[in-house]
Amino acid sequence: GESVGLHLPTLSVQEGDNSIINCAYSNSASDYFIWYKQESGKGPQFIIDIRSNMDKRQGQRVTVLLNKTVKHLSLQIAATQPGDSAVYFCAERTGDKLIFGTGTRLQVFP
Amino acid sequence: ETGVTQTPRHLVMGMTNKKSLKCEQHLGHNAMYWYKQSAKKPLELMFVYNFKEQTENNSVPSRFSPECPNSSHLFLHLHTLQPEDSALYLCASSPHTLRSSGVGDTQYFGPGTRLTVL
């Protein structure tokens, strides 16, 4: 069946370091991917998206990389800050549905 | 904020109660969604509305009854719930549904209602 999963349930990084959060997807027909950030007590917040015809997309301090060969998606956060502490999860669009992963918790230490 | 509001933010109810969750979006979007988020599980899509019409019911039990009076408001009526229905219920909106747009319309989420069923 279709699945979207994350390699690491918890990622701990020091403030100022770069963070990389990974996501594996199983459906090669998925054509659109989104990264969301969810802070405690809040709903998911859109971070960045990428279409399957792209390999890389950059935002403010964030970069999403898509490797269709191995069906892998990653979110890179530069100069991680305490405010980046949250659960991050990816979503893939397959047909007319968004399928969400379970999430990775990012913890930022001073 | 995302432009999607939900009330109440927290709700505790007994299994025999009837309550309603409310969602309102101020983004001019045409599609609205209800999701269930349980601990350590991915987001589960429950219902999709497009231009006030329900386009998706993801095998949700009938004790959950959605209502969409207009494109800006979405309700989830609850009755005779079970303790396992305790979860965070999230509302989202997007300019169009994925099916209708053919492009990757991002969904914007509200803060959710934390529901506890006793």
PDB file of C-alpha atoms in Angstrom:
ATOM      1  CA  GLY A   1       0.000   0.000   0.000  1.00  0.00           C
ATOM      2  CA  GLU A   2       0.942   3.633  -0.061  1.00  0.00           C
ATOM      3  CA  SER A   3       2.994   4.948   2.801  1.00  0.00           C
ATOM      4  CA  VAL A   4       4.919   7.997   3.777  1.00  0.00           C
ATOM      5  CA  GLY A   5       7.373   7.525   6.586  1.00  0.00           C
ATOM      6  CA  LEU A   6      10.165   9.287   8.393  1.00  0.00           C
ATOM      7  CA  HIS A   7      13.516   7.728   9.156  1.00  0.00           C
ATOM      8  CA  LEU A   8      13.978   9.310  12.605  1.00  0.00           C
ATOM      9  CA  PRO A   9      11.227   9.937  15.115  1.00  0.00           C
ATOM     10  CA  THR A  10      13.324  12.483  17.059  1.00  0.00           C
ATOM     11  CA  LEU A  11      16.164  14.699  15.913  1.00  0.00           C
ATOM     12  CA  SER A  12      18.199  16.737  18.393  1.00  0.00           C
ATOM     13  CA  VAL A  13      20.428  19.532  17.120  1.00  0.00           C
ATOM     14  CA  GLN A  14      22.373  22.373  18.631  1.00  0.00           C
ATOM     15  CA  GLU A  15      21.277  25.909  17.968  1.00  0.00           C
ATOM     16  CA  GLY A  16      23.054  27.260  14.914  1.00  0.00           C
ATOM     17  CA  ASP A  17      23.627  23.873  13.327  1.00  0.00           C
ATOM     18  CA  ASN A  18      21.886  22.703  10.187  1.00  0.00           C
ATOM     19  CA  SER A  19      19.073  20.169  10.475  1.00  0.00           C
ATOM     20  CA  ILE A  20      18.082  17.528   7.965  1.00  0.00           C
ATOM     21  CA  ILE A  21      14.763  15.736   8.260  1.00  0.00           C
ATOM     22  CA  ASN A  22      14.114  12.828   5.953  1.00  0.00           C
ATOM     23  CA  CYS A  23      11.021  11.286   4.471  1.00  0.00           C
ATOM     24  CA  ALA A  24      10.539   8.177   2.352  1.00  0.00           C
ATOM     25  CA  TYR A  25       7.587   7.696   0.089  1.00  0.00           C
ATOM     26  CA  SER A  26       6.472   4.572  -1.654  1.00  0.00           C
ATOM     27  CA  ASN A  27       4.309   5.741  -4.558  1.00  0.00           C
ATOM     28  CA  SER A  28       6.380   6.701  -7.572  1.00  0.00           C
ATOM     29  CA  ALA A  29       3.265   8.293  -9.097  1.00  0.00           C
ATOM     30  CA  SER A  30       3.141  10.979  -6.415  1.00  0.00           C
ATOM     31  CA  ASP A  31       3.597  14.335  -8.111  1.00  0.00           C
ATOM     32  CA  TYR A  32       3.564  16.912  -5.326  1.00  0.00           C
ATOM     33  CA  PHE A  33       5.089  17.031  -1.874  1.00  0.00           C
ATOM     34  CA  ILE A  34       4.666  19.354   1.086  1.00  0.00           C
ATOM     35  CA  TRP A  35       6.512  19.838   4.344  1.00  0.00           C
ATOM     36  CA  TYR A  36       4.534  20.957   7.393  1.00  0.00           C
ATOM     37  CA  LYS A  37       5.652  22.149  10.817  1.00  0.00           C
ATOM     38  CA  GLN A  38       3.471  21.578  13.839  1.00  0.00           C
ATOM     39  CA  GLU A  39       4.235  23.294  17.103  1.00  0.00           C
ATOM     40  CA  SER A  40       2.713  22.186  20.358  1.00  0.00           C
ATOM     41  CA  GLY A  41      -0.925  23.200  20.616  1.00  0.00           C
ATOM     42  CA  LYS A  42      -1.112  24.405  17.034  1.00  0.00           C
ATOM     43  CA  GLY A  43      -2.225  23.055  13.712  1.00  0.00           C
ATOM     44  CA  PRO A  44       0.216  22.088  10.947  1.00  0.00           C
ATOM     45  CA  GLN A  45       1.821  25.054   9.246  1.00  0.00           C
ATOM     46  CA  PHE A  46       2.917  24.982   5.601  1.00  0.00           C
ATOM     47  CA  ILE A  47       6.681  25.333   5.199  1.00  0.00           C
ATOM     48  CA  ILE A  48       7.572  24.530   1.623  1.00  0.00           C
ATOM     49  CA  ASP A  49       6.405  22.411  -1.278  1.00  0.00           C
ATOM     50  CA  ILE A  50       7.931  20.863  -4.360  1.00  0.00           C
ATOM     51  CA  ARG A  51       6.573  19.349  -7.538  1.00  0.00           C
ATOM     52  CA  SER A  52       7.893  16.124  -8.915  1.00  0.00           C
ATOM     53  CA  ASN A  53       9.457  17.853 -11.922  1.00  0.00           C
ATOM     54  CA  MET A  54      11.901  19.578  -9.594  1.00  0.00           C
ATOM     55  CA  ASP A  55      14.843  18.267  -7.563  1.00  0.00           C
ATOM     56  CA  LYS A  56      15.351  21.178  -5.229  1.00  0.00           C
ATOM     57  CA  ARG A  57      13.491  24.155  -3.945  1.00  0.00           C
ATOM     58  CA  GLN A  58      14.680  26.810  -1.546  1.00  0.00           C
ATOM     59  CA  GLY A  59      12.838  29.017   0.858  1.00  0.00           C
ATOM     60  CA  GLN A  60      13.902  31.206   3.703  1.00  0.00           C
ATOM     61  CA  ARG A  61      16.410  29.058   5.648  1.00  0.00           C
ATOM     62  CA  VAL A  62      14.735  25.901   4.336  1.00  0.00           C
ATOM     63  CA  THR A  63      15.502  23.723   1.368  1.00  0.00           C
ATOM     64  CA  VAL A  64      13.579  20.716   0.151  1.00  0.00           C
ATOM     65  CA  LEU A  65      15.333  18.061  -1.895  1.00  0.00           C
ATOM     66  CA  LEU A  66      13.523  15.422  -3.900  1.00  0.00           C
ATOM     67  CA  ASN A  67      15.207  12.273  -5.125  1.00  0.00           C
ATOM     68  CA  LYS A  68      12.716  10.422  -7.262  1.00  0.00           C
ATOM     69  CA  THR A  69      15.136   7.612  -8.007  1.00  0.00           C
ATOM     70  CA  VAL A  70      15.066   6.420  -4.416  1.00  0.00           C
ATOM     71  CA  LYS A  71      11.739   8.048  -3.529  1.00  0.00           C
ATOM     72  CA  HIS A  72      13.244  10.211  -0.853  1.00  0.00           C
ATOM     73  CA  LEU A  73      12.383  13.697   0.324  1.00  0.00           C
ATOM     74  CA  SER A  74      14.363  15.805   2.767  1.00  0.00           C
ATOM     75  CA  LEU A  75      13.949  19.110   4.530  1.00  0.00           C
ATOM     76  CA  GLN A  76      17.064  21.065   5.368  1.00  0.00           C
ATOM     77  CA  ILE A  77      16.906  23.866   7.897  1.00  0.00           C
ATOM     78  CA  ALA A  78      19.893  26.188   7.996  1.00  0.00           C
ATOM     79  CA  ALA A  79      21.128  27.731  11.230  1.00  0.00           C
ATOM     80  CA  THR A  80      18.492  25.992  13.328  1.00  0.00           C
ATOM     81  CA  GLN A  81      16.895  28.184  15.974  1.00  0.00           C
ATOM     82  CA  PRO A  82      14.973  27.376  19.157  1.00  0.00           C
ATOM     83  CA  GLY A  83      11.799  28.471  17.386  1.00  0.00           C
ATOM     84  CA  ASP A  84      12.290  25.638  14.917  1.00  0.00           C
ATOM     85  CA  SER A  85      11.515  23.101  17.640  1.00  0.00           C
ATOM     86  CA  ALA A  86       8.403  21.293  16.471  1.00  0.00           C
ATOM     87  CA  VAL A  87       7.155  18.163  14.760  1.00  0.00           C
ATOM     88  CA  TYR A  88       7.813  18.124  11.039  1.00  0.00           C
ATOM     89  CA  PHE A  89       5.991  15.886   8.638  1.00  0.00           C
ATOM     90  CA  CYS A  90       5.824  15.458   4.935  1.00  0.00           C
ATOM     91  CA  ALA A  91       2.840  14.826   2.730  1.00  0.00           C
ATOM     92  CA  GLU A  92       2.625  13.417  -0.753  1.00  0.00           C
ATOM     93  CA  ARG A  93      -0.123  13.844  -3.273  1.00  0.00           C
ATOM     94  CA  THR A  94      -1.231  10.676  -4.951  1.00  0.00           C
ATOM     95  CA  GLY A  95      -4.176  11.093  -7.243  1.00  0.00           C
ATOM     96  CA  ASP A  96      -6.564  13.374  -5.392  1.00  0.00           C
ATOM     97  CA  LYS A  97      -5.348  12.603  -1.886  1.00  0.00           C
ATOM     98  CA  LEU A  98      -2.678  13.962   0.392  1.00  0.00           C
ATOM     99  CA  ILE A  99      -0.996  11.215   2.415  1.00  0.00           C
ATOM    100  CA  PHE A 100       0.780  12.364   5.538  1.00  0.00           C
ATOM    101  CA  GLY A 101       3.726  10.877   7.366  1.00  0.00           C
ATOM    102  CA  THR A 102       3.798  10.360  11.118  1.00  0.00           C
ATOM    103  CA  GLY A 103       6.301  13.134  11.802  1.00  0.00           C
ATOM    104  CA  THR A 104       9.766  13.780  13.226  1.00  0.00           C
ATOM    105  CA  ARG A 105      10.236  15.795  16.366  1.00  0.00           C
ATOM    106  CA  LEU A 106      13.019  18.359  16.086  1.00  0.00           C
ATOM    107  CA  GLN A 107      14.563  19.431  19.380  1.00  0.00           C
ATOM    108  CA  VAL A 108      16.923  22.401  19.394  1.00  0.00           C
ATOM    109  CA  PHE A 109      19.376  22.774  22.264  1.00  0.00           C
ATOM    110  CA  PRO A 110      21.220  25.983  23.151  1.00  0.00           C
TER     111      PRO A 110
ATOM    112  CA  GLU B   1      -2.126  32.945  11.919  1.00  0.00           C
ATOM    113  CA  THR B   2      -3.266  30.879   8.952  1.00  0.00           C
ATOM    114  CA  GLY B   3      -6.704  32.427   8.471  1.00  0.00           C
ATOM    115  CA  VAL B   4      -8.481  29.292   9.634  1.00  0.00           C
ATOM    116  CA  THR B   5     -10.113  29.402  13.066  1.00  0.00           C
ATOM    117  CA  GLN B   6     -11.620  26.592  15.068  1.00  0.00           C
ATOM    118  CA  THR B   7     -13.842  26.570  18.142  1.00  0.00           C
ATOM    119  CA  PRO B   8     -13.794  25.339  20.753  1.00  0.00           C
ATOM    120  CA  ARG B   9     -10.091  24.727  21.239  1.00  0.00           C
ATOM    121  CA  HIS B  10     -10.746  22.107  23.893  1.00  0.00           C
ATOM    122  CA  LEU B  11     -13.805  19.934  24.463  1.00  0.00           C
ATOM    123  CA  VAL B  12     -14.561  17.245  27.013  1.00  0.00           C
ATOM    124  CA  MET B  13     -17.724  15.258  26.479  1.00  0.00           C
ATOM    125  CA  GLY B  14     -19.419  12.135  27.682  1.00  0.00           C
ATOM    126  CA  MET B  15     -20.385   9.315  25.370  1.00  0.00           C
ATOM    127  CA  THR B  16     -24.045  10.331  25.441  1.00  0.00           C
ATOM    128  CA  ASN B  17     -23.486  14.024  24.723  1.00  0.00           C
ATOM    129  CA  LYS B  18     -24.055  15.877  21.487  1.00  0.00           C
ATOM    130  CA  LYS B  19     -21.622  18.618  20.576  1.00  0.00           C
ATOM    131  CA  SER B  20     -20.430  20.461  17.487  1.00  0.00           C
ATOM    132  CA  LEU B  21     -17.057  21.663  16.292  1.00  0.00           C
ATOM    133  CA  LYS B  22     -16.880  24.816  14.214  1.00  0.00           C
ATOM    134  CA  CYS B  23     -14.380  25.899  11.597  1.00  0.00           C
ATOM    135  CA  GLU B  24     -14.233  29.187   9.743  1.00  0.00           C
ATOM    136  CA  GLN B  25     -11.811  30.251   7.050  1.00  0.00           C
ATOM    137  CA  HIS B  26     -11.142  33.834   6.020  1.00  0.00           C
ATOM    138  CA  LEU B  27      -9.060  33.018   2.956  1.00  0.00           C
ATOM    139  CA  GLY B  28     -11.710  32.899   0.265  1.00  0.00           C
ATOM    140  CA  HIS B  29     -11.020  29.220  -0.340  1.00  0.00           C
ATOM    141  CA  ASN B  30     -13.499  26.862  -1.939  1.00  0.00           C
ATOM    142  CA  ALA B  31     -12.466  23.584  -0.360  1.00  0.00           C
ATOM    143  CA  MET B  32     -12.574  22.605   3.318  1.00  0.00           C
ATOM    144  CA  TYR B  33     -11.468  19.478   5.133  1.00  0.00           C
ATOM    145  CA  TRP B  34     -11.798  17.670   8.446  1.00  0.00           C
ATOM    146  CA  TYR B  35      -8.842  15.634   9.679  1.00  0.00           C
ATOM    147  CA  LYS B  36      -8.323  13.527  12.786  1.00  0.00           C
ATOM    148  CA  GLN B  37      -4.905  13.526  14.424  1.00  0.00           C
ATOM    149  CA  SER B  38      -4.237  10.821  16.998  1.00  0.00           C
ATOM    150  CA  ALA B  39      -1.031  10.330  18.918  1.00  0.00           C
ATOM    151  CA  LYS B  40       1.754   8.686  16.915  1.00  0.00           C
ATOM    152  CA  LYS B  41      -0.459   8.277  13.851  1.00  0.00           C
ATOM    153  CA  PRO B  42      -0.504  10.177  10.559  1.00  0.00           C
ATOM    154  CA  LEU B  43      -3.211  12.692   9.861  1.00  0.00           C
ATOM    155  CA  GLU B  44      -6.398  10.927   8.815  1.00  0.00           C
ATOM    156  CA  LEU B  45      -8.615  12.611   6.281  1.00  0.00           C
ATOM    157  CA  MET B  46     -12.272  12.449   7.306  1.00  0.00           C
ATOM    158  CA  PHE B  47     -14.310  14.657   4.978  1.00  0.00           C
ATOM    159  CA  VAL B  48     -13.780  16.951   2.005  1.00  0.00           C
ATOM    160  CA  TYR B  49     -16.115  19.708   0.867  1.00  0.00           C
ATOM    161  CA  ASN B  50     -15.783  21.594  -2.386  1.00  0.00           C
ATOM    162  CA  PHE B  51     -18.092  24.547  -3.015  1.00  0.00           C
ATOM    163  CA  LYS B  52     -20.265  23.370  -0.080  1.00  0.00           C
ATOM    164  CA  GLU B  53     -20.703  19.908  -1.556  1.00  0.00           C
ATOM    165  CA  GLN B  54     -19.248  16.861   0.147  1.00  0.00           C
ATOM    166  CA  THR B  55     -16.841  15.170  -2.217  1.00  0.00           C
ATOM    167  CA  GLU B  56     -15.194  12.718   0.137  1.00  0.00           C
ATOM    168  CA  ASN B  57     -16.254  10.658   3.132  1.00  0.00           C
ATOM    169  CA  ASN B  58     -13.296   8.551   4.141  1.00  0.00           C
ATOM    170  CA  SER B  59     -15.330   5.739   5.722  1.00  0.00           C
ATOM    171  CA  VAL B  60     -16.057   7.834   8.780  1.00  0.00           C
ATOM    172  CA  PRO B  61     -18.541   6.409  11.319  1.00  0.00           C
ATOM    173  CA  SER B  62     -21.973   8.001  11.287  1.00  0.00           C
ATOM    174  CA  ARG B  63     -21.493   9.363  14.806  1.00  0.00           C
ATOM    175  CA  PHE B  64     -19.515  12.095  13.026  1.00  0.00           C
ATOM    176  CA  SER B  65     -21.768  14.274  10.885  1.00  0.00           C
ATOM    177  CA  PRO B  66     -20.308  17.165   8.877  1.00  0.00           C
ATOM    178  CA  GLU B  67     -22.146  20.232   7.695  1.00  0.00           C
ATOM    179  CA  CYS B  68     -20.986  22.930   5.299  1.00  0.00           C
ATOM    180  CA  PRO B  69     -23.532  25.754   5.016  1.00  0.00           C
ATOM    181  CA  ASN B  70     -21.220  27.879   2.862  1.00  0.00           C
ATOM    182  CA  SER B  71     -17.652  27.890   1.599  1.00  0.00           C
ATOM    183  CA  SER B  72     -16.397  29.705   4.684  1.00  0.00           C
ATOM    184  CA  HIS B  73     -17.894  27.556   7.424  1.00  0.00           C
ATOM    185  CA  LEU B  74     -17.609  23.905   8.288  1.00  0.00           C
ATOM    186  CA  PHE B  75     -19.092  22.040  11.223  1.00  0.00           C
ATOM    187  CA  LEU B  76     -18.569  18.600  12.662  1.00  0.00           C
ATOM    188  CA  HIS B  77     -21.500  17.363  14.705  1.00  0.00           C
ATOM    189  CA  LEU B  78     -20.665  14.732  17.278  1.00  0.00           C
ATOM    190  CA  HIS B  79     -22.995  12.288  19.012  1.00  0.00           C
ATOM    191  CA  THR B  80     -22.575   9.079  20.985  1.00  0.00           C
ATOM    192  CA  LEU B  81     -18.814   9.134  20.599  1.00  0.00           C
ATOM    193  CA  GLN B  82     -16.450   6.525  21.973  1.00  0.00           C
ATOM    194  CA  PRO B  83     -13.326   7.077  24.085  1.00  0.00           C
ATOM    195  CA  GLU B  84     -11.182   6.061  21.105  1.00  0.00           C
ATOM    196  CA  ASP B  85     -12.531   9.112  19.276  1.00  0.00           C
ATOM    197  CA  SER B  86     -10.459  11.303  21.573  1.00  0.00           C
ATOM    198  CA  ALA B  87      -8.017  13.155  19.350  1.00  0.00           C
ATOM    199  CA  LEU B  88      -7.115  16.500  17.842  1.00  0.00           C
ATOM    200  CA  TYR B  89      -9.596  17.408  15.114  1.00  0.00           C
ATOM    201  CA  LEU B  90      -8.157  19.685  12.499  1.00  0.00           C
ATOM    202  CA  CYS B  91      -9.911  21.758   9.906  1.00  0.00           C
ATOM    203  CA  ALA B  92      -8.144  22.860   6.749  1.00  0.00           C
ATOM    204  CA  SER B  93      -8.961  24.825   3.631  1.00  0.00           C
ATOM    205  CA  SER B  94      -7.454  25.223   0.182  1.00  0.00           C
ATOM    206  CA  PRO B  95      -8.294  27.261  -2.899  1.00  0.00           C
ATOM    207  CA  HIS B  96      -9.512  24.135  -4.680  1.00  0.00           C
ATOM    208  CA  THR B  97      -9.525  20.437  -3.994  1.00  0.00           C
ATOM    209  CA  LEU B  98      -6.666  18.420  -5.399  1.00  0.00           C
ATOM    210  CA  ARG B  99      -9.053  16.687  -7.749  1.00  0.00           C
ATOM    211  CA  SER B 100     -10.553  19.832  -9.217  1.00  0.00           C
ATOM    212  CA  SER B 101      -7.446  21.912  -9.550  1.00  0.00           C
ATOM    213  CA  GLY B 102      -4.967  19.467 -10.980  1.00  0.00           C
ATOM    214  CA  VAL B 103      -2.232  21.434  -9.260  1.00  0.00           C
ATOM    215  CA  GLY B 104      -0.768  21.250  -5.807  1.00  0.00           C
ATOM    216  CA  ASP B 105      -3.016  23.531  -3.813  1.00  0.00           C
ATOM    217  CA  THR B 106      -1.661  23.830  -0.311  1.00  0.00           C
ATOM    218  CA  GLN B 107      -3.987  23.141   2.573  1.00  0.00           C
ATOM    219  CA  TYR B 108      -3.988  25.644   5.419  1.00  0.00           C
ATOM    220  CA  PHE B 109      -4.844  24.262   8.825  1.00  0.00           C
ATOM    221  CA  GLY B 110      -6.605  25.677  11.828  1.00  0.00           C
ATOM    222  CA  PRO B 111      -5.288  25.191  15.376  1.00  0.00           C
ATOM    223  CA  GLY B 112      -7.530  22.200  16.003  1.00  0.00           C
ATOM    224  CA  THR B 113      -9.983  21.156  18.687  1.00  0.00           C
ATOM    225  CA  ARG B 114      -8.597  18.826  21.343  1.00  0.00           C
ATOM    226  CA  LEU B 115     -11.461  16.416  22.027  1.00  0.00           C
ATOM    227  CA  THR B 116     -11.612  14.126  25.029  1.00  0.00           C
ATOM    228  CA  VAL B 117     -14.416  11.585  25.253  1.00  0.00           C
ATOM    229  CA  LEU B 118     -15.017  10.195  28.726  1.00  0.00           C
TER     230      LEU B 118
END
